[in-house]
Amino acid sequence: MKIIQRLAALLVVLLLVSFLSYLLTNLLPGNPAIDILGPSATKAGIAAVEHQLHLNRPLLVRYLDWLGAVLHGNLGRSYHTNQPVSQALAQRLPVTVELLFLSQVISLVIAIPLGVLSALRPGRKLDQMVGAGSLAFLSVPPYTLAVLFVLVFAVKLKVFPATGYVPFTQSPLPNLRDMVLPAITLALGTTAVYVRVLRAEMIATLQENFIVMARAKGLPTWYILIRHALRPSSFALVTVAGLNVGTLIGGAFLIESVFSLPGIGLLTLQSVYSHDFLVVQGVVVVVAAAYVLVNFLVDALYLVIDPRTRHAAASS
Amino acid sequence: MIDSVPESDTVSSGEPSPNDAVLCVEDLVVEFPVGRRKLHAVSGVTFQVGEGETLGIVGESGCGKSSTGRAIMQLPRPTSGKVIFEGRDLVAIGQKDLRDVRPRLQMIFQDPISSLNPRQRVSDIVGGPIDNHGLPSGVSVTKASRDDRVATFLETVGLDPASTMSRRPHEFSGGQCQRINIARALILEPRLVICDEPVSALDVSIQAQIINLLEDMKNRYGLSLLFISHDLAVVKNVSDRVAVMYLGKLVEVAGADEIYSRPMHPYTVALLAAVPEPDPDRPPSPEIGLRGDLPSPIDPPSGCRFRTRCPYVQDLCSEQEPPLVQVTPGHRVACHFPMGK
Amino acid sequence: MSIFSRYAMDHGDNRALDSAQSVWSEQGDRHHLGTGPLLVVEGLHTGFELQSRTLKAVDGVSFSLDYGKTLAVVGESGSGKTVLCRSIMGLLPRSGVRTSGRVVLAGKDLNQLSPKELHKEWGRNVSMILQDPMTSLNPTVKIGRQIAESARWHLQLDRHQARRRSIDLLESVGIPSPEAALGRYPHQLSGGLRQRVAIASALACDPLLVLADEPTTALDVTIQAQILNLLDAEQAKRRMAMILITHDLGIVAGRADETMVMYAGRVVEKAPTRKLFFSPRMPYTRGLFDSLPRIHNPSHTLLPVIPGRPPDLASLGEGCSFEPRCSSAQPRCRTEAPPLVSGEDPEHLFACWYPVAAGTSAATSPMGAVGPVSS
Ligand SMILES: Nc1ncnc2c1ncn2[C@@H]1O[C@H](COP(=O)(O)OP(=O)(O)O)[C@@H](O)[C@H]1O
Ligand SMILES: Nc1ncnc2c1ncn2[C@@H]1O[C@H](COP(=O)(O)OP(=O)(O)O)[C@@H](O)[C@H]1O
Ligand code: SF4
Ligand code: SF4
Ligand SMILES: [Mg+2]
Ligand SMILES: [Mg+2]
């Protein structure tokens, strides 16, 4: 029951988001027809292109047309390249997904041990260092960091390439080398958040009676932390990770443009400049769908983390 | 009811007739919705509390004692049944009439600290009922007469008014908070006080103080008490009569001494056997005869609700529900095969 | 005792013996080792450092407990029972806590052990049962794992052996259909069954000593009786010693060999349970007995009460901590704390300058009054 209700609510949200973004992109100053024809376009030429692209029809009608097509799986074609939007997205999507995935893996790999260890002895040296570090990363905007990293690691030290991209399927290692720096840059902000969230919840969990019990059984500390403390401490982490997806995708777009990674972000940027509305619209659909997907994943994760919710869900 | 015991000692084992009862509860039912199903917290409970009498209700946690107490207070209103107090059915009357009754019907709760508003001063907590309802005598209230009365009641419950009036609940221990609760409950001189586990959250050495205080207050103000507790020894010490509750139903009602010396319901027998006795010459019984736990009140057993744990269960028990019937004068039991019969 | 562990111990099966246990293996079953003391506690002090002063939660506790015996520790809440229990284990955090004194378990001074060595004692030779089975079991871990994990770790059981052992344990503590229960989570069981699971997990390595910290306080009377009977039976079967911590004198009678009464962090009386019940010497113990509501009291019995309330441990005076509430108090009581010593009977220790006369039974005359009746 609950799931169907949520699904319906999310559908409504998706519709609203797509409509609003349709509205916004169309209200942007500029005219795609002029972009396509160039500055020397004639009035008649513009009218012809507008007619061809249905740009002369009312906004709402265009939106409904577009929506109907989308529901049939057709996202339209780019005004500029005439490439199907879905094809453009399919080309760019793997880059962005890889960037996001890598950055979250890096984030968790760093955040979980740091959060757990600083919770183990709050107030001690490690905890203080981690606290100061995460505060520092939180207070610096990722864009600044990205530029800084490019300067330091790519331009000065030359450990990583500043820009460029090779698909993973073509040659995995160079691909990873290209992706590491952007992914780390993107990961820094979320890592700081994750560490703090996990630490706080972990400290509370470690006060629980069942932890006292586990210690009294003589189990080694690492086992207690991983087996007994981590799962009950990861609610906030999962929640924050879910809520963070929007910010994270925004961050990924920025990072892509700094490192010239041919992902969705770069595509969006180019499309917005050239008033290629249907592409922008396609991006919005993909991002919104991703958001919904992640939220479902988060809900599913709750069930994995806490068996009590699992049984409550099953019995209601 | 069909009570043939001489009425010379109303405050012993005899059941009060509905006429001289302060409170008559008839077929009280309390149900809570749980998803699409119903939780049967109280399923048709009937009893009376006589003038100046203490009726104890005892049973395991979750058997519906608090729900019964709150349903009498109409907090919230019961699903069905009658609660007759001062000749009026509280279930049937409106909020306004209910408000008129409240001063004479009070309740004391288990957790002494959380049942007090942490932001209020003691004088406002104890004087609150006066501010809401006025004085029981109907005399108009002045600041001085109110504070006077608050001080008197604080003193009677064993607190020093001068040093307590302006302090707040968190500055007091559990036992002291329970004294404050008692002062608040008594300040309008109620006729009936429902005490829901009033000593369960208190320390051993404080329990006896509060039990004695309640007895003292009862005698001083001629109160009737409905004393709810899971502790049979405590209930036995304070009650004239005891009602044993199991999974939303009364299974046995009798005089306190009678129920102790001649228990008839197998559940009462088991409860008595389980009471820990601080006497090395009476070693703990290795077998208390009770298996398992309380079944779910969402899906109570058919027939006798105790049958899943009863050592004497027979076929009839699952088919027919045993009614609560008088077996000897003043002694009611709900069992097809009562013991000692 | 499960068949497997009995086999392992009797035959010195290497798989089941870690280094801590090999000490015992020459003598066969370590539970039948000693007739002497299993646990010796000497001058145990535990203080919590508050802003300006130290809160003495356990203040000079000494006692010894023989193999297979039961010691009851009785006291009101805040008297230091839980802190005593955790100090014996060595489970308290290091920072902000000051501990001193000796805790010798089966010949090993626990305070001298390295953390690693101490971990080998925990769960293996000494284990714990807590008050509330709702919070002492991990809600996110299956019951099977929670029971078997200490045995897997200490006895190096493999998955299959651990499973067998869990089933044996669950059967032993009376869980219906144990195999199915292994895959359940704690919230799927009732309170009584949960406490049985907690007991099973405490018994998993056949410890020499179990510390049961108010194991039935959160349970109903009928369940309480079941659980106490179960603990009794398991203890006899496994010949383990037990410290039974409780605030309820009622559950001690007939279950503990010795009983120790705590007040404000100190032991104020200690004696074989019968003697303590029939002739309490310290006025506080006496007062506790007298103020218990008894099931055989007639209705409206006015209970003899101890006036006042337990003291704040952070601001204790010089003398006897019971002095403000004691009706036998004399000037000396305010200035000098009475030591825990024996009177004529060397087995019966009490801390009081002016003890109650010996032989005035508390158990049989519930009406013996101490102190003013009203408060
Ligand atoms: N507000 C409520 N909503 C749902 N169920 C309730 C509510 N209050 C009590 N219950 C249920 O009703 C039953 C009786 O509860 P209660 O009257 O509090 O028992 P007792 O006081 O005897 O322990 C229990 O199963 C309890 O879980
Ligand atoms: N971690 C702690 N920090 C400070 N004081 C504590 C701590 N744990 C317990 N105490 C204090 O120690 C005293 C004894 O507590 P405890 O052993 O839990 O009592 P009991 O188990 O007998 O009820 C209490 O006054 C309590 O407030
Ligand atoms: S009716 Fe049957 S099941 Fe119920 S208490 Fe009596 S004998 Fe037991
Ligand atoms: S030493 Fe004094 S104050 Fe303390 S218990 Fe004995 S008589 Fe009472
Ligand atoms: Mg209740
Ligand atoms: Mg405790």
PDB file of N, CA, C and O in Angstrom, chain B residues 244-292:
ATOM      1  N   VAL B 244      -8.447 -10.039  39.761  1.00  0.00           N
ATOM      2  CA  VAL B 244      -7.326 -10.528  38.973  1.00  0.00           C
ATOM      3  C   VAL B 244      -7.696 -10.435  37.499  1.00  0.00           C
ATOM      4  O   VAL B 244      -8.758 -10.897  37.092  1.00  0.00           O
ATOM      5  N   MET B 245      -6.829  -9.816  36.728  1.00  0.00           N
ATOM      6  CA  MET B 245      -7.126  -9.577  35.320  1.00  0.00           C
ATOM      7  C   MET B 245      -6.179 -10.393  34.455  1.00  0.00           C
ATOM      8  O   MET B 245      -4.994 -10.534  34.769  1.00  0.00           O
ATOM      9  N   TYR B 246      -6.715 -10.936  33.372  1.00  0.00           N
ATOM     10  CA  TYR B 246      -5.878 -11.675  32.440  1.00  0.00           C
ATOM     11  C   TYR B 246      -6.341 -11.383  31.019  1.00  0.00           C
ATOM     12  O   TYR B 246      -7.500 -11.644  30.684  1.00  0.00           O
ATOM     13  N   LEU B 247      -5.459 -10.849  30.219  1.00  0.00           N
ATOM     14  CA  LEU B 247      -5.720 -10.596  28.798  1.00  0.00           C
ATOM     15  C   LEU B 247      -7.072  -9.919  28.581  1.00  0.00           C
ATOM     16  O   LEU B 247      -7.890 -10.356  27.779  1.00  0.00           O
ATOM     17  N   GLY B 248      -7.306  -8.827  29.306  1.00  0.00           N
ATOM     18  CA  GLY B 248      -8.492  -8.024  29.060  1.00  0.00           C
ATOM     19  C   GLY B 248      -9.748  -8.480  29.769  1.00  0.00           C
ATOM     20  O   GLY B 248     -10.813  -7.901  29.555  1.00  0.00           O
ATOM     21  N   LYS B 249      -9.629  -9.515  30.587  1.00  0.00           N
ATOM     22  CA  LYS B 249     -10.826  -9.987  31.289  1.00  0.00           C
ATOM     23  C   LYS B 249     -10.525 -10.185  32.765  1.00  0.00           C
ATOM     24  O   LYS B 249      -9.404 -10.503  33.141  1.00  0.00           O
ATOM     25  N   LEU B 250     -11.556 -10.019  33.597  1.00  0.00           N
ATOM     26  CA  LEU B 250     -11.399 -10.371  35.002  1.00  0.00           C
ATOM     27  C   LEU B 250     -11.579 -11.877  35.129  1.00  0.00           C
ATOM     28  O   LEU B 250     -12.533 -12.441  34.603  1.00  0.00           O
ATOM     29  N   VAL B 251     -10.649 -12.537  35.808  1.00  0.00           N
ATOM     30  CA  VAL B 251     -10.779 -13.984  35.952  1.00  0.00           C
ATOM     31  C   VAL B 251     -11.193 -14.364  37.369  1.00  0.00           C
ATOM     32  O   VAL B 251     -11.719 -15.433  37.604  1.00  0.00           O
ATOM     33  N   GLU B 252     -10.935 -13.483  38.326  1.00  0.00           N
ATOM     34  CA  GLU B 252     -11.334 -13.790  39.692  1.00  0.00           C
ATOM     35  C   GLU B 252     -11.452 -12.488  40.472  1.00  0.00           C
ATOM     36  O   GLU B 252     -10.629 -11.590  40.335  1.00  0.00           O
ATOM     37  N   VAL B 253     -12.514 -12.387  41.273  1.00  0.00           N
ATOM     38  CA  VAL B 253     -12.697 -11.237  42.151  1.00  0.00           C
ATOM     39  C   VAL B 253     -13.105 -11.766  43.513  1.00  0.00           C
ATOM     40  O   VAL B 253     -14.037 -12.565  43.615  1.00  0.00           O
ATOM     41  N   ALA B 254     -12.381 -11.337  44.554  1.00  0.00           N
ATOM     42  CA  ALA B 254     -12.728 -11.807  45.896  1.00  0.00           C
ATOM     43  C   ALA B 254     -12.081 -10.901  46.922  1.00  0.00           C
ATOM     44  O   ALA B 254     -11.243 -10.056  46.585  1.00  0.00           O
ATOM     45  N   GLY B 255     -12.464 -11.083  48.176  1.00  0.00           N
ATOM     46  CA  GLY B 255     -11.825 -10.362  49.262  1.00  0.00           C
ATOM     47  C   GLY B 255     -10.331 -10.665  49.263  1.00  0.00           C
ATOM     48  O   GLY B 255      -9.910 -11.749  48.846  1.00  0.00           O
ATOM     49  N   ALA B 256      -9.533  -9.713  49.733  1.00  0.00           N
ATOM     50  CA  ALA B 256      -8.092  -9.867  49.650  1.00  0.00           C
ATOM     51  C   ALA B 256      -7.612 -11.111  50.401  1.00  0.00           C
ATOM     52  O   ALA B 256      -6.788 -11.874  49.888  1.00  0.00           O
ATOM     53  N   ASP B 257      -8.121 -11.313  51.588  1.00  0.00           N
ATOM     54  CA  ASP B 257      -7.674 -12.477  52.352  1.00  0.00           C
ATOM     55  C   ASP B 257      -8.197 -13.767  51.743  1.00  0.00           C
ATOM     56  O   ASP B 257      -7.512 -14.785  51.715  1.00  0.00           O
ATOM     57  N   GLU B 258      -9.421 -13.679  51.237  1.00  0.00           N
ATOM     58  CA  GLU B 258     -10.047 -14.846  50.599  1.00  0.00           C
ATOM     59  C   GLU B 258      -9.244 -15.292  49.377  1.00  0.00           C
ATOM     60  O   GLU B 258      -8.952 -16.471  49.202  1.00  0.00           O
ATOM     61  N   ILE B 259      -8.858 -14.323  48.564  1.00  0.00           N
ATOM     62  CA  ILE B 259      -8.172 -14.691  47.319  1.00  0.00           C
ATOM     63  C   ILE B 259      -6.796 -15.262  47.623  1.00  0.00           C
ATOM     64  O   ILE B 259      -6.267 -16.096  46.898  1.00  0.00           O
ATOM     65  N   TYR B 260      -6.226 -14.831  48.735  1.00  0.00           N
ATOM     66  CA  TYR B 260      -4.912 -15.335  49.124  1.00  0.00           C
ATOM     67  C   TYR B 260      -5.036 -16.739  49.715  1.00  0.00           C
ATOM     68  O   TYR B 260      -4.236 -17.620  49.412  1.00  0.00           O
ATOM     69  N   SER B 261      -6.080 -16.951  50.535  1.00  0.00           N
ATOM     70  CA  SER B 261      -6.163 -18.244  51.200  1.00  0.00           C
ATOM     71  C   SER B 261      -6.929 -19.276  50.373  1.00  0.00           C
ATOM     72  O   SER B 261      -6.702 -20.464  50.515  1.00  0.00           O
ATOM     73  N   ARG B 262      -7.863 -18.807  49.538  1.00  0.00           N
ATOM     74  CA  ARG B 262      -8.635 -19.776  48.744  1.00  0.00           C
ATOM     75  C   ARG B 262      -8.722 -19.335  47.289  1.00  0.00           C
ATOM     76  O   ARG B 262      -9.810 -19.079  46.776  1.00  0.00           O
ATOM     77  N   PRO B 263      -7.594 -19.250  46.603  1.00  0.00           N
ATOM     78  CA  PRO B 263      -7.668 -18.882  45.180  1.00  0.00           C
ATOM     79  C   PRO B 263      -8.357 -19.994  44.408  1.00  0.00           C
ATOM     80  O   PRO B 263      -8.149 -21.171  44.702  1.00  0.00           O
ATOM     81  N   MET B 264      -9.183 -19.646  43.432  1.00  0.00           N
ATOM     82  CA  MET B 264      -9.904 -20.677  42.687  1.00  0.00           C
ATOM     83  C   MET B 264      -9.527 -20.714  41.215  1.00  0.00           C
ATOM     84  O   MET B 264      -9.692 -21.735  40.572  1.00  0.00           O
ATOM     85  N   HIS B 265      -9.087 -19.600  40.688  1.00  0.00           N
ATOM     86  CA  HIS B 265      -8.719 -19.616  39.268  1.00  0.00           C
ATOM     87  C   HIS B 265      -7.267 -20.083  39.126  1.00  0.00           C
ATOM     88  O   HIS B 265      -6.402 -19.620  39.864  1.00  0.00           O
ATOM     89  N   PRO B 266      -7.012 -20.971  38.176  1.00  0.00           N
ATOM     90  CA  PRO B 266      -5.641 -21.468  38.018  1.00  0.00           C
ATOM     91  C   PRO B 266      -4.627 -20.338  37.820  1.00  0.00           C
ATOM     92  O   PRO B 266      -3.484 -20.448  38.251  1.00  0.00           O
ATOM     93  N   TYR B 267      -5.057 -19.251  37.176  1.00  0.00           N
ATOM     94  CA  TYR B 267      -4.120 -18.143  36.970  1.00  0.00           C
ATOM     95  C   TYR B 267      -3.771 -17.461  38.288  1.00  0.00           C
ATOM     96  O   TYR B 267      -2.611 -17.138  38.535  1.00  0.00           O
ATOM     97  N   THR B 268      -4.787 -17.268  39.132  1.00  0.00           N
ATOM     98  CA  THR B 268      -4.511 -16.674  40.444  1.00  0.00           C
ATOM     99  C   THR B 268      -3.551 -17.552  41.233  1.00  0.00           C
ATOM    100  O   THR B 268      -2.608 -17.054  41.870  1.00  0.00           O
ATOM    101  N   VAL B 269      -3.771 -18.842  41.151  1.00  0.00           N
ATOM    102  CA  VAL B 269      -2.895 -19.777  41.866  1.00  0.00           C
ATOM    103  C   VAL B 269      -1.458 -19.622  41.369  1.00  0.00           C
ATOM    104  O   VAL B 269      -0.515 -19.536  42.163  1.00  0.00           O
ATOM    105  N   ALA B 270      -1.310 -19.537  40.049  1.00  0.00           N
ATOM    106  CA  ALA B 270       0.031 -19.398  39.484  1.00  0.00           C
ATOM    107  C   ALA B 270       0.669 -18.079  39.885  1.00  0.00           C
ATOM    108  O   ALA B 270       1.854 -18.014  40.209  1.00  0.00           O
ATOM    109  N   LEU B 271      -0.145 -17.011  39.864  1.00  0.00           N
ATOM    110  CA  LEU B 271       0.387 -15.702  40.268  1.00  0.00           C
ATOM    111  C   LEU B 271       0.872 -15.751  41.704  1.00  0.00           C
ATOM    112  O   LEU B 271       1.947 -15.254  42.030  1.00  0.00           O
ATOM    113  N   LEU B 272       0.078 -16.353  42.570  1.00  0.00           N
ATOM    114  CA  LEU B 272       0.452 -16.448  43.976  1.00  0.00           C
ATOM    115  C   LEU B 272       1.739 -17.254  44.134  1.00  0.00           C
ATOM    116  O   LEU B 272       2.618 -16.888  44.913  1.00  0.00           O
ATOM    117  N   ALA B 273       1.833 -18.337  43.370  1.00  0.00           N
ATOM    118  CA  ALA B 273       3.024 -19.180  43.481  1.00  0.00           C
ATOM    119  C   ALA B 273       4.268 -18.442  43.005  1.00  0.00           C
ATOM    120  O   ALA B 273       5.373 -18.713  43.460  1.00  0.00           O
ATOM    121  N   ALA B 274       4.074 -17.493  42.083  1.00  0.00           N
ATOM    122  CA  ALA B 274       5.229 -16.810  41.514  1.00  0.00           C
ATOM    123  C   ALA B 274       5.704 -15.641  42.364  1.00  0.00           C
ATOM    124  O   ALA B 274       6.787 -15.119  42.146  1.00  0.00           O
ATOM    125  N   VAL B 275       4.897 -15.217  43.332  1.00  0.00           N
ATOM    126  CA  VAL B 275       5.320 -14.090  44.171  1.00  0.00           C
ATOM    127  C   VAL B 275       6.547 -14.502  44.962  1.00  0.00           C
ATOM    128  O   VAL B 275       6.519 -15.493  45.681  1.00  0.00           O
ATOM    129  N   PRO B 276       7.642 -13.785  44.804  1.00  0.00           N
ATOM    130  CA  PRO B 276       8.835 -14.168  45.553  1.00  0.00           C
ATOM    131  C   PRO B 276       8.650 -13.876  47.038  1.00  0.00           C
ATOM    132  O   PRO B 276       8.268 -12.772  47.410  1.00  0.00           O
ATOM    133  N   GLU B 277       8.891 -14.857  47.864  1.00  0.00           N
ATOM    134  CA  GLU B 277       8.717 -14.692  49.300  1.00  0.00           C
ATOM    135  C   GLU B 277      10.072 -14.583  49.976  1.00  0.00           C
ATOM    136  O   GLU B 277      10.916 -15.466  49.841  1.00  0.00           O
ATOM    137  N   PRO B 278      10.292 -13.513  50.717  1.00  0.00           N
ATOM    138  CA  PRO B 278      11.588 -13.375  51.389  1.00  0.00           C
ATOM    139  C   PRO B 278      11.671 -14.256  52.619  1.00  0.00           C
ATOM    140  O   PRO B 278      11.820 -13.765  53.730  1.00  0.00           O
ATOM    141  N   ASP B 279      11.540 -15.551  52.435  1.00  0.00           N
ATOM    142  CA  ASP B 279      11.535 -16.456  53.578  1.00  0.00           C
ATOM    143  C   ASP B 279      12.269 -17.735  53.202  1.00  0.00           C
ATOM    144  O   ASP B 279      11.784 -18.529  52.404  1.00  0.00           O
ATOM    145  N   PRO B 280      13.462 -17.930  53.748  1.00  0.00           N
ATOM    146  CA  PRO B 280      14.258 -19.097  53.375  1.00  0.00           C
ATOM    147  C   PRO B 280      13.572 -20.407  53.738  1.00  0.00           C
ATOM    148  O   PRO B 280      13.916 -21.462  53.197  1.00  0.00           O
ATOM    149  N   ASP B 281      12.620 -20.363  54.661  1.00  0.00           N
ATOM    150  CA  ASP B 281      11.934 -21.596  55.012  1.00  0.00           C
ATOM    151  C   ASP B 281      10.867 -21.968  54.006  1.00  0.00           C
ATOM    152  O   ASP B 281      10.280 -23.042  54.078  1.00  0.00           O
ATOM    153  N   ARG B 282      10.552 -21.024  53.109  1.00  0.00           N
ATOM    154  CA  ARG B 282       9.624 -21.365  52.027  1.00  0.00           C
ATOM    155  C   ARG B 282      10.381 -21.238  50.731  1.00  0.00           C
ATOM    156  O   ARG B 282      10.352 -20.204  50.072  1.00  0.00           O
ATOM    157  N   PRO B 283      11.075 -22.294  50.362  1.00  0.00           N
ATOM    158  CA  PRO B 283      11.919 -22.210  49.160  1.00  0.00           C
ATOM    159  C   PRO B 283      11.065 -21.930  47.937  1.00  0.00           C
ATOM    160  O   PRO B 283       9.886 -22.294  47.905  1.00  0.00           O
ATOM    161  N   PRO B 284      11.640 -21.242  46.964  1.00  0.00           N
ATOM    162  CA  PRO B 284      10.886 -20.917  45.757  1.00  0.00           C
ATOM    163  C   PRO B 284      10.369 -22.191  45.118  1.00  0.00           C
ATOM    164  O   PRO B 284      11.081 -23.187  45.031  1.00  0.00           O
ATOM    165  N   SER B 285       9.123 -22.157  44.671  1.00  0.00           N
ATOM    166  CA  SER B 285       8.563 -23.357  44.062  1.00  0.00           C
ATOM    167  C   SER B 285       9.249 -23.581  42.729  1.00  0.00           C
ATOM    168  O   SER B 285       9.315 -22.682  41.900  1.00  0.00           O
ATOM    169  N   PRO B 286       9.788 -24.768  42.524  1.00  0.00           N
ATOM    170  CA  PRO B 286      10.523 -25.025  41.285  1.00  0.00           C
ATOM    171  C   PRO B 286       9.575 -25.037  40.081  1.00  0.00           C
ATOM    172  O   PRO B 286       9.968 -24.749  38.973  1.00  0.00           O
ATOM    173  N   GLU B 287       8.310 -25.365  40.306  1.00  0.00           N
ATOM    174  CA  GLU B 287       7.369 -25.463  39.207  1.00  0.00           C
ATOM    175  C   GLU B 287       6.242 -24.487  39.496  1.00  0.00           C
ATOM    176  O   GLU B 287       5.510 -24.654  40.476  1.00  0.00           O
ATOM    177  N   ILE B 288       6.079 -23.454  38.711  1.00  0.00           N
ATOM    178  CA  ILE B 288       4.950 -22.597  39.000  1.00  0.00           C
ATOM    179  C   ILE B 288       3.777 -22.943  38.101  1.00  0.00           C
ATOM    180  O   ILE B 288       2.718 -22.362  38.188  1.00  0.00           O
ATOM    181  N   GLY B 289       3.963 -23.932  37.244  1.00  0.00           N
ATOM    182  CA  GLY B 289       2.828 -24.443  36.490  1.00  0.00           C
ATOM    183  C   GLY B 289       2.438 -23.597  35.292  1.00  0.00           C
ATOM    184  O   GLY B 289       1.594 -23.986  34.515  1.00  0.00           O
ATOM    185  N   LEU B 290       3.025 -22.440  35.149  1.00  0.00           N
ATOM    186  CA  LEU B 290       2.651 -21.584  34.027  1.00  0.00           C
ATOM    187  C   LEU B 290       3.662 -21.719  32.915  1.00  0.00           C
ATOM    188  O   LEU B 290       4.850 -21.555  33.125  1.00  0.00           O
ATOM    189  N   ARG B 291       3.154 -21.995  31.723  1.00  0.00           N
ATOM    190  CA  ARG B 291       4.067 -22.063  30.594  1.00  0.00           C
ATOM    191  C   ARG B 291       3.966 -20.771  29.796  1.00  0.00           C
ATOM    192  O   ARG B 291       2.932 -20.106  29.825  1.00  0.00           O
ATOM    193  N   GLY B 292       5.011 -20.477  29.092  1.00  0.00           N
ATOM    194  CA  GLY B 292       4.956 -19.441  28.058  1.00  0.00           C
ATOM    195  C   GLY B 292       4.550 -18.050  28.523  1.00  0.00           C
ATOM    196  O   GLY B 292       4.604 -17.730  29.700  1.00  0.00           O
TER     197      GLY B 292
END
